[in-house]
Tab-separated table of N, CA and C in Angstrom:
chain	number	residue	atom	x	y	z
A	999	MET	N	91.223	94.392	118.143
A	999	MET	CA	91.273	93.105	118.448
A	999	MET	C	90.754	92.268	117.969
A	1000	ALA	N	89.391	91.975	117.595
A	1000	ALA	CA	88.385	91.184	117.040
A	1000	ALA	C	89.089	90.733	115.576
A	1001	PHE	N	89.196	92.173	115.503
A	1001	PHE	CA	89.937	91.933	113.991
A	1001	PHE	C	91.091	91.094	113.768
A	1002	GLN	N	92.188	91.646	114.364
A	1002	GLN	CA	93.215	91.594	115.052
A	1002	GLN	C	93.531	89.765	114.726
A	1003	LEU	N	93.089	89.208	115.429
A	1003	LEU	CA	92.407	87.350	116.088
A	1003	LEU	C	92.134	87.078	114.783
A	1004	LEU	N	91.250	87.602	113.785
A	1004	LEU	CA	90.642	86.211	113.367
A	1004	LEU	C	91.217	86.741	112.149
A	1005	LEU	N	92.068	87.564	111.946
A	1005	LEU	CA	92.989	87.570	110.754
A	1005	LEU	C	93.933	86.375	110.481
A	1006	ALA	N	94.417	86.293	112.340
A	1006	ALA	CA	95.546	85.508	112.684
A	1006	ALA	C	95.357	84.847	112.789
A	1007	GLU	N	94.212	84.141	113.207
A	1007	GLU	CA	93.641	82.533	112.617
A	1007	GLU	C	93.783	82.299	111.646
A	1008	PHE	N	92.717	83.370	110.683
A	1008	PHE	CA	92.935	83.224	109.090
A	1008	PHE	C	94.416	82.812	108.225
A	1009	ASN	N	94.819	83.474	108.860
A	1009	ASN	CA	96.520	83.734	108.122
A	1009	ASN	C	97.013	81.792	108.660
A	1010	GLN	N	97.018	81.741	110.174
A	1010	GLN	CA	97.694	80.312	109.951
A	1010	GLN	C	96.600	79.166	109.466
A	1011	GLN	N	95.495	79.157	108.993
A	1011	GLN	CA	94.613	78.568	108.198
A	1011	GLN	C	95.063	78.300	106.775
A	1012	LEU	N	95.295	79.410	106.220
A	1012	LEU	CA	95.881	79.502	104.638
A	1012	LEU	C	96.761	78.979	104.732
A	1013	ALA	N	98.270	79.251	105.740
A	1013	ALA	CA	99.420	78.260	106.125
A	1013	ALA	C	99.398	77.529	106.184
A	1014	GLU	N	98.951	76.417	106.987
A	1014	GLU	CA	98.787	75.279	106.696
A	1014	GLU	C	97.710	74.970	105.581
A	1015	ALA	N	97.190	75.397	104.766
A	1015	ALA	CA	96.339	74.510	103.565
A	1015	ALA	C	97.428	74.794	102.256
A	1016	GLY	N	98.686	75.529	102.411
A	1016	GLY	CA	99.748	75.256	101.153
A	1016	GLY	C	99.893	76.579	100.491
A	1017	TYR	N	99.542	77.678	101.857
A	1017	TYR	CA	99.509	79.003	101.478
A	1017	TYR	C	100.213	80.320	102.219
A	1018	ALA	N	101.579	79.602	102.534
A	1018	ALA	CA	102.114	80.137	103.593
A	1018	ALA	C	103.199	81.538	103.193
A	1019	ASP	N	102.886	80.925	101.916
A	1019	ASP	CA	104.069	82.638	101.312
A	1019	ASP	C	102.898	83.790	100.673
A	1020	LEU	N	102.017	83.774	101.554
A	1020	LEU	CA	100.539	85.098	100.963
A	1020	LEU	C	100.330	85.857	102.618
A	1021	ARG	N	99.818	86.859	102.111
A	1021	ARG	CA	99.370	87.843	103.398
A	1021	ARG	C	98.118	88.369	102.457
A	1022	PRO	N	97.686	89.143	103.403
A	1022	PRO	CA	96.239	90.265	103.333
A	1022	PRO	C	96.582	90.300	101.827
A	1023	ILE	N	97.436	91.354	101.528
A	1023	ILE	CA	97.625	92.406	100.326
A	1023	ILE	C	97.758	91.251	99.278
A	1024	HIS	N	97.674	89.956	99.549
A	1024	HIS	CA	98.033	89.105	98.311
A	1024	HIS	C	96.480	89.350	97.482
A	1025	GLY	N	95.690	88.706	99.254
A	1025	GLY	CA	94.123	88.367	98.686
A	1025	GLY	C	93.454	89.680	97.598
A	1026	LEU	N	94.216	90.502	98.372
A	1026	LEU	CA	93.362	92.134	98.450
A	1026	LEU	C	93.716	92.313	96.801
A	1027	THR	N	94.452	91.899	96.434
A	1027	THR	CA	95.596	92.488	95.342
A	1027	THR	C	94.616	91.319	93.992
A	1028	PHE	N	94.609	90.160	94.550
A	1028	PHE	CA	93.368	88.868	93.161
A	1028	PHE	C	92.640	89.034	93.098
A	1029	GLN	N	91.877	90.083	94.793
A	1029	GLN	CA	90.121	91.000	94.020
A	1029	GLN	C	90.346	91.669	93.796
A	1030	ALA	N	91.432	92.703	93.861
A	1030	ALA	CA	91.348	94.123	92.931
A	1030	ALA	C	91.326	93.695	91.549
A	1031	LEU	N	92.416	92.844	91.495
A	1031	LEU	CA	92.139	92.426	89.777
A	1031	LEU	C	91.098	91.814	88.743
A	1032	GLY	N	90.811	91.227	89.868
A	1032	GLY	CA	89.276	90.433	89.457
A	1032	GLY	C	90.027	89.086	88.208
A	1033	ARG	N	89.081	88.508	87.750
A	1033	ARG	CA	89.168	87.535	86.496
A	1033	ARG	C	90.079	88.353	85.617
A	1034	ARG	N	89.511	89.129	84.535
A	1034	ARG	CA	90.074	90.137	84.228
A	1034	ARG	C	91.068	91.208	83.594
A	1035	GLY	N	91.550	91.421	85.668
A	1035	GLY	CA	92.630	92.066	85.563
A	1035	GLY	C	93.022	92.933	85.408
A	1036	ALA	N	94.048	93.853	84.628
A	1036	ALA	CA	93.778	95.326	85.364
A	1036	ALA	C	95.962	96.182	84.994
A	1037	THR	N	95.695	97.207	84.449
A	1037	THR	CA	97.346	97.367	84.735
A	1037	THR	C	97.626	98.336	85.850
A	1038	SER	N	98.869	98.398	86.070
A	1038	SER	CA	99.606	98.510	87.218
A	1038	SER	C	99.088	99.414	88.218
A	1039	SER	N	98.687	100.576	87.726
A	1039	SER	CA	98.145	101.855	87.152
A	1039	SER	C	96.909	101.432	88.239
A	1040	GLU	N	96.038	100.928	87.458
A	1040	GLU	CA	94.567	100.733	87.626
A	1040	GLU	C	94.784	99.752	89.320
A	1041	LEU	N	95.578	99.229	89.696
A	1041	LEU	CA	95.833	98.668	90.338
A	1041	LEU	C	95.929	99.182	91.499
A	1042	ALA	N	96.996	100.412	91.424
A	1042	ALA	CA	97.639	101.109	92.338
A	1042	ALA	C	96.168	101.530	92.552
A	1043	GLU	N	95.048	102.403	92.147
A	1043	GLU	CA	94.037	103.444	92.256
A	1043	GLU	C	92.800	102.832	92.644
A	1044	ARG	N	93.435	100.765	92.865
A	1044	ARG	CA	92.639	100.293	93.681
A	1044	ARG	C	92.449	99.807	94.673
A	1045	LEU	N	93.742	99.531	95.454
A	1045	LEU	CA	94.359	99.229	96.075
A	1045	LEU	C	94.962	100.534	97.339
A	1046	GLY	N	94.994	101.732	96.777
A	1046	GLY	CA	95.036	103.391	97.175
A	1046	GLY	C	96.864	103.169	97.761
A	1047	VAL	N	97.870	102.892	96.874
A	1047	VAL	CA	99.219	102.460	97.331
A	1047	VAL	C	99.175	103.097	95.726
A	1048	SER	N	100.966	103.583	95.898
A	1048	SER	CA	101.793	103.962	94.932
A	1048	SER	C	101.576	103.567	93.268
A	1049	LYS	N	102.586	103.636	92.365
A	1049	LYS	CA	102.422	102.544	91.399
A	1049	LYS	C	103.833	102.109	91.784
A	1050	GLN	N	104.125	102.628	92.457
A	1050	GLN	CA	105.947	101.804	92.504
A	1050	GLN	C	105.376	100.865	93.469
A	1051	ALA	N	104.152	100.695	94.740
A	1051	ALA	CA	104.207	100.158	95.468
A	1051	ALA	C	103.829	98.412	94.392
A	1052	ALA	N	102.470	98.830	94.221
A	1052	ALA	CA	101.959	98.030	93.073
A	1052	ALA	C	102.771	97.500	92.292
A	1053	GLY	N	104.049	98.128	91.464
A	1053	GLY	CA	105.120	97.607	90.797
A	1053	GLY	C	105.643	95.860	91.344
A	1054	GLN	N	105.608	96.765	92.418
A	1054	GLN	CA	106.645	95.365	93.368
A	1054	GLN	C	105.903	94.885	94.126
A	1055	ILE	N	104.337	94.277	94.566
A	1055	ILE	CA	103.583	93.561	94.078
A	1055	ILE	C	104.038	93.031	93.266
A	1056	VAL	N	103.473	93.278	92.048
A	1056	VAL	CA	102.336	92.737	90.666
A	1056	VAL	C	103.990	91.593	89.807
A	1057	ASP	N	105.151	92.504	90.720
A	1057	ASP	CA	106.380	91.602	90.160
A	1057	ASP	C	106.969	90.752	90.885
A	1058	ASP	N	106.736	90.688	92.511
A	1058	ASP	CA	106.607	89.320	93.020
A	1058	ASP	C	105.861	88.106	92.973
A	1059	LEU	N	105.212	89.125	92.839
A	1059	LEU	CA	103.722	87.482	92.435
A	1059	LEU	C	103.760	86.836	91.243
A	1060	GLU	N	104.294	88.028	90.620
A	1060	GLU	CA	104.296	87.616	89.019
A	1060	GLU	C	105.849	86.479	89.470
A	1061	ARG	N	106.503	86.631	90.032
A	1061	ARG	CA	107.589	85.495	90.282
A	1061	ARG	C	107.172	85.080	90.802
A	1062	ARG	N	106.365	84.758	91.944
A	1062	ARG	CA	105.781	83.107	92.010
A	1062	ARG	C	104.708	82.703	91.910
A	1063	GLY	N	104.648	82.961	90.861
A	1063	GLY	CA	103.574	81.998	89.922
A	1063	GLY	C	102.175	81.924	89.983
A	1064	TYR	N	101.376	83.230	90.703
A	1064	TYR	CA	100.061	83.840	91.208
A	1064	TYR	C	99.560	84.422	90.053
A	1065	LEU	N	100.373	85.489	89.006
A	1065	LEU	CA	99.939	87.036	88.379
A	1065	LEU	C	100.925	86.550	86.878
A	1066	ARG	N	100.634	86.372	86.179
A	1066	ARG	CA	100.917	87.277	85.002
A	1066	ARG	C	100.649	88.709	84.097
A	1067	ARG	N	101.700	88.847	83.661
A	1067	ARG	CA	101.700	90.033	82.481
A	1067	ARG	C	101.548	89.805	80.972
A	1068	GLU	N	99.979	90.326	80.681
A	1068	GLU	CA	99.551	89.994	79.000
A	1068	GLU	C	100.115	91.115	78.310
A	1069	PRO	N	99.915	91.191	77.147
A	1069	PRO	CA	99.845	92.554	76.004
A	1069	PRO	C	98.338	93.242	76.388
A	1070	HIS	N	98.005	94.450	76.196
A	1070	HIS	CA	96.534	94.710	76.725
A	1070	HIS	C	95.976	95.016	75.614
A	1071	PRO	N	95.015	94.930	76.295
A	1071	PRO	CA	94.218	94.126	74.580
A	1071	PRO	C	93.984	95.688	73.645
A	1072	ALA	N	94.018	96.959	74.550
A	1072	ALA	CA	94.123	97.776	73.147
A	1072	ALA	C	95.409	98.247	72.845
A	1073	GLY	N	96.307	97.168	72.926
A	1073	GLY	CA	97.538	97.287	72.896
A	1073	GLY	C	98.592	99.144	73.070
A	1074	GLY	N	99.609	99.287	72.748
A	1074	GLY	CA	100.202	100.392	73.394
A	1074	GLY	C	101.328	99.228	73.819
A	1075	ARG	N	102.157	100.248	74.946
A	1075	ARG	CA	103.476	99.325	75.718
A	1075	ARG	C	102.312	99.459	77.012
A	1076	ARG	N	100.579	99.284	77.556
A	1076	ARG	CA	100.372	98.814	78.416
A	1076	ARG	C	100.203	97.570	79.066
A	1077	LYS	N	100.561	96.889	79.743
A	1077	LYS	CA	100.362	95.400	79.968
A	1077	LYS	C	99.531	95.454	80.950
A	1078	LEU	N	98.526	93.937	80.821
A	1078	LEU	CA	97.967	93.336	81.648
A	1078	LEU	C	98.013	93.123	82.473
A	1079	VAL	N	97.811	93.066	83.597
A	1079	VAL	CA	97.962	91.672	85.081
A	1079	VAL	C	96.660	90.905	85.383
A	1080	THR	N	96.954	89.684	85.393
A	1080	THR	CA	95.813	88.736	85.623
A	1080	THR	C	96.432	87.530	86.459
A	1081	PRO	N	95.217	87.394	87.157
A	1081	PRO	CA	95.990	86.320	87.859
A	1081	PRO	C	95.776	85.203	87.834
A	1082	THR	N	96.292	84.960	87.915
A	1082	THR	CA	96.817	82.733	87.330
A	1082	THR	C	95.663	81.808	87.801
A	1083	ASP	N	95.939	80.727	87.620
A	1083	ASP	CA	94.762	79.441	88.355
A	1083	ASP	C	94.799	79.847	89.552
A	1084	ARG	N	96.620	79.491	89.798
A	1084	ARG	CA	96.820	79.834	91.541
A	1084	ARG	C	96.104	80.711	91.604
A	1085	ALA	N	96.708	81.558	91.693
A	1085	ALA	CA	95.792	83.114	92.320
A	1085	ALA	C	94.275	82.451	92.312
A	1086	GLN	N	94.017	81.904	91.628
A	1086	GLN	CA	92.160	81.911	91.316
A	1086	GLN	C	91.827	80.294	92.843
A	1087	GLU	N	92.792	79.069	92.974
A	1087	GLU	CA	92.645	78.450	93.502
A	1087	GLU	C	92.929	79.347	95.534
A	1088	HIS	N	93.987	79.726	95.694
A	1088	HIS	CA	93.869	80.697	96.774
A	1088	HIS	C	92.471	81.271	97.013
A	1089	LEU	N	92.038	82.244	96.664
A	1089	LEU	CA	90.714	82.532	97.193
A	1089	LEU	C	89.893	81.715	97.069
A	1090	ALA	N	89.800	80.709	96.249
A	1090	ALA	CA	88.793	79.691	96.418
A	1090	ALA	C	88.624	79.052	97.828
A	1091	VAL	N	89.763	78.706	98.158
A	1091	VAL	CA	90.352	78.166	99.646
A	1091	VAL	C	90.088	78.795	101.003
A	1092	ALA	N	90.749	80.310	100.313
A	1092	ALA	CA	90.577	81.171	101.964
A	1092	ALA	C	88.707	81.989	101.818
A	1093	GLY	N	88.544	81.731	100.625
A	1093	GLY	CA	86.818	81.600	101.140
A	1093	GLY	C	86.480	80.585	101.991
A	1094	ARG	N	87.128	79.369	101.447
A	1094	ARG	CA	86.208	78.236	102.560
A	1094	ARG	C	86.568	78.719	103.790
A	1095	VAL	N	87.844	78.673	103.996
A	1095	VAL	CA	88.967	78.970	105.126
A	1095	VAL	C	87.804	80.081	106.248
A	1096	LEU	N	87.849	80.616	105.448
A	1096	LEU	CA	86.097	82.489	106.039
A	1096	LEU	C	84.961	81.674	106.260
A	1097	HIS	N	84.672	81.182	105.840
A	1097	HIS	CA	83.742	80.394	106.049
A	1097	HIS	C	83.829	79.620	107.503
A	1098	ARG	N	84.518	78.528	107.280
A	1098	ARG	CA	84.277	77.489	108.361
A	1098	ARG	C	84.791	78.505	109.635
A	1099	LEU	N	85.824	79.495	109.717
A	1099	LEU	CA	86.348	80.066	110.183
A	1099	LEU	C	84.905	80.657	111.173
A	1100	GLU	N	83.944	81.409	110.728
A	1100	GLU	CA	82.667	82.125	111.257
A	1100	GLU	C	81.193	80.589	111.779
A	1101	ALA	N	82.138	79.902	111.561
A	1101	ALA	CA	81.093	78.581	112.267
A	1101	ALA	C	82.061	77.614	113.256
A	1102	GLU	N	83.150	77.793	113.049
A	1102	GLU	CA	83.945	77.005	114.130
A	1102	GLU	C	83.441	78.664	115.356
A	1103	LEU	N	83.457	79.991	115.316
A	1103	LEU	CA	83.092	80.782	115.716
A	1103	LEU	C	82.088	81.302	116.433
A	1104	ALA	N	80.764	81.183	115.935
A	1104	ALA	CA	79.848	80.783	116.086
A	1104	ALA	C	79.341	79.479	117.400
A	1105	ASP	N	80.079	78.550	116.729
A	1105	ASP	CA	80.186	76.905	117.505
A	1105	ASP	C	80.699	78.008	118.991
A	1106	ARG	N	81.509	77.867	118.670
A	1106	ARG	CA	82.757	78.226	120.447
A	1106	ARG	C	82.062	79.442	121.293
A	1107	MET	N	81.067	80.035	120.173
A	1107	MET	CA	80.336	81.637	121.881
A	1107	MET	C	78.442	80.766	121.254
A	1108	GLY	N	78.582	79.880	121.034
A	1108	GLY	CA	76.927	79.362	120.901
A	1108	GLY	C	76.514	80.248	120.561
A	1109	ALA	N	76.699	80.763	119.446
A	1109	ALA	CA	75.146	82.098	118.906
A	1109	ALA	C	75.081	80.864	117.892
A	1110	ARG	N	73.645	81.801	117.776
A	1110	ARG	CA	72.819	80.868	116.648
A	1110	ARG	C	72.551	81.558	115.595
A	1111	GLY	N	72.172	80.835	114.768
A	1111	GLY	CA	71.571	81.883	113.602
A	1111	GLY	C	71.822	83.049	114.023
A	1112	GLU	N	70.377	83.305	114.263
A	1112	GLU	CA	69.537	85.066	114.350
A	1112	GLU	C	70.189	85.652	114.600
A	1113	GLU	N	70.411	85.012	115.795
A	1113	GLU	CA	72.086	86.379	116.890
A	1113	GLU	C	73.670	86.689	115.186
A	1114	LEU	N	73.665	86.024	114.463
A	1114	LEU	CA	74.942	85.812	113.409
A	1114	LEU	C	74.262	87.085	112.181
A	1115	THR	N	72.866	86.888	111.916
A	1115	THR	CA	72.100	87.462	111.749
A	1115	THR	C	71.641	89.090	112.443
A	1116	ALA	N	71.811	88.961	113.100
A	1116	ALA	CA	71.413	90.671	113.761
A	1116	ALA	C	73.377	91.107	113.830
A	1117	MET	N	74.206	89.929	114.374
A	1117	MET	CA	75.459	91.035	114.410
A	1117	MET	C	75.577	91.519	112.304
A	1118	ARG	N	75.692	90.391	111.677
A	1118	ARG	CA	75.636	90.755	110.690
A	1118	ARG	C	75.387	92.206	109.905
A	1119	GLY	N	73.887	92.488	110.645
A	1119	GLY	CA	72.756	93.148	110.060
A	1119	GLY	C	72.992	94.830	110.906
A	1120	TYR	N	73.587	94.730	111.713
A	1120	TYR	CA	74.241	95.720	112.846
A	1120	TYR	C	75.309	96.252	111.902
A	1121	LEU	N	75.926	95.499	111.343
A	1121	LEU	CA	77.791	95.399	110.646
A	1121	LEU	C	77.216	96.398	109.213
A	1122	ALA	N	76.240	95.661	109.169
A	1122	ALA	CA	76.048	95.813	107.595
A	1122	ALA	C	75.553	98.291	107.750
A	1123	ARG	N	74.765	98.009	108.376
A	1123	ARG	CA	73.998	99.558	109.284
A	1123	ARG	C	75.015	100.688	109.806
A	1124	LEU	N	76.620	100.164	110.122
A	1124	LEU	CA	77.543	100.632	110.549
A	1124	LEU	C	78.158	101.484	109.220
A	1125	ILE	N	78.546	100.181	108.198
A	1125	ILE	CA	79.025	100.897	106.945
A	1125	ILE	C	78.192	101.754	106.647
A	1126	ARG	N	76.514	101.829	105.873
A	1126	ARG	CA	75.886	102.729	106.032
A	1126	ARG	C	76.036	103.973	107.012
A	1127	GLU	N	76.484	103.633	107.165
A	1127	GLU	CA	75.645	105.426	108.748
A	1127	GLU	C	77.153	105.599	108.104
A	1128	MET	N	78.614	105.596	108.234
A	1128	MET	CA	79.864	105.298	107.803
A	1128	MET	C	80.090	106.452	106.887
A	1129	ALA	N	79.850	105.362	105.199
A	1129	ALA	CA	79.729	105.492	103.774
A	1129	ALA	C	78.308	105.091	102.895
A	1130	PRO	N	77.282	106.620	103.162
A	1130	PRO	CA	76.410	106.350	102.804
A	1130	PRO	C	76.095	106.465	101.096
A	1131	GLU	N	77.302	106.298	100.765
A	1131	GLU	CA	77.350	107.087	99.230
A	1131	GLU	C	77.618	105.377	98.954
A	1132	GLY	N	77.832	104.277	99.741
A	1132	GLY	CA	78.111	102.870	99.262
A	1132	GLY	C	80.179	103.043	100.480
A	1133	PRO	N	80.198	100.919	100.368
A	1133	PRO	CA	80.961	100.823	100.784
A	1133	PRO	C	82.623	101.124	99.787
A	1134	PRO	N	83.619	101.372	100.426
A	1134	PRO	CA	84.238	101.795	99.427
A	1134	PRO	C	85.625	100.436	99.519
A	1135	PRO	N	86.662	100.437	98.246
A	1135	PRO	CA	86.348	98.860	98.355
A	1135	PRO	C	87.688	98.773	99.021
A	1136	LEU	N	87.543	97.066	99.398
A	1136	LEU	CA	88.518	96.904	99.817
A	1136	LEU	C	90.005	96.735	99.812
A	1137	ARG	N	90.256	98.316	100.579
A	1137	ARG	CA	91.820	98.152	100.239
A	1137	ARG	C	92.586	97.776	101.646
A	1138	PRO	N	94.429	97.901	101.599
A	1138	PRO	CA	94.885	97.247	103.249
A	1138	PRO	C	95.440	98.719	103.911
A	1139	VAL	N	95.098	99.286	104.840
A	1139	VAL	CA	94.774	100.453	104.886
A	1139	VAL	C	95.301	99.773	106.857
A	1140	TRP	N	96.090	98.213	107.044
A	1140	TRP	CA	96.617	98.231	108.243
A	1140	TRP	C	98.151	98.155	108.190
């Protein structure tokens, strides 16, 4: 429930910042591509979706100016999908929104710095317990 509430507020603030056309899967796509980009097949693997689903996401975001397809440096028929400046700007805004939400939440709860540090520590321990080999990549699982 806390995740859903935070995600709803995050989406609302991103919409108010001019990104009403994007959803969490889009931000995960930008993160999965990184600055260097990836092929659609690599993106599908990183997101844990089918190649067809990744292709649809890329087609949609390319039409809207968030991604571009370029010739792959290794040549051949493959294309390299890279985020545009617009996608990078979205990630920067999303990061600021997330940090601001965390600060607002701390203020509303009256949480002190050490309480937030402890909470982060507990969550990190939970991740280590559930995934001892290291956290898996972020994937859209909702």
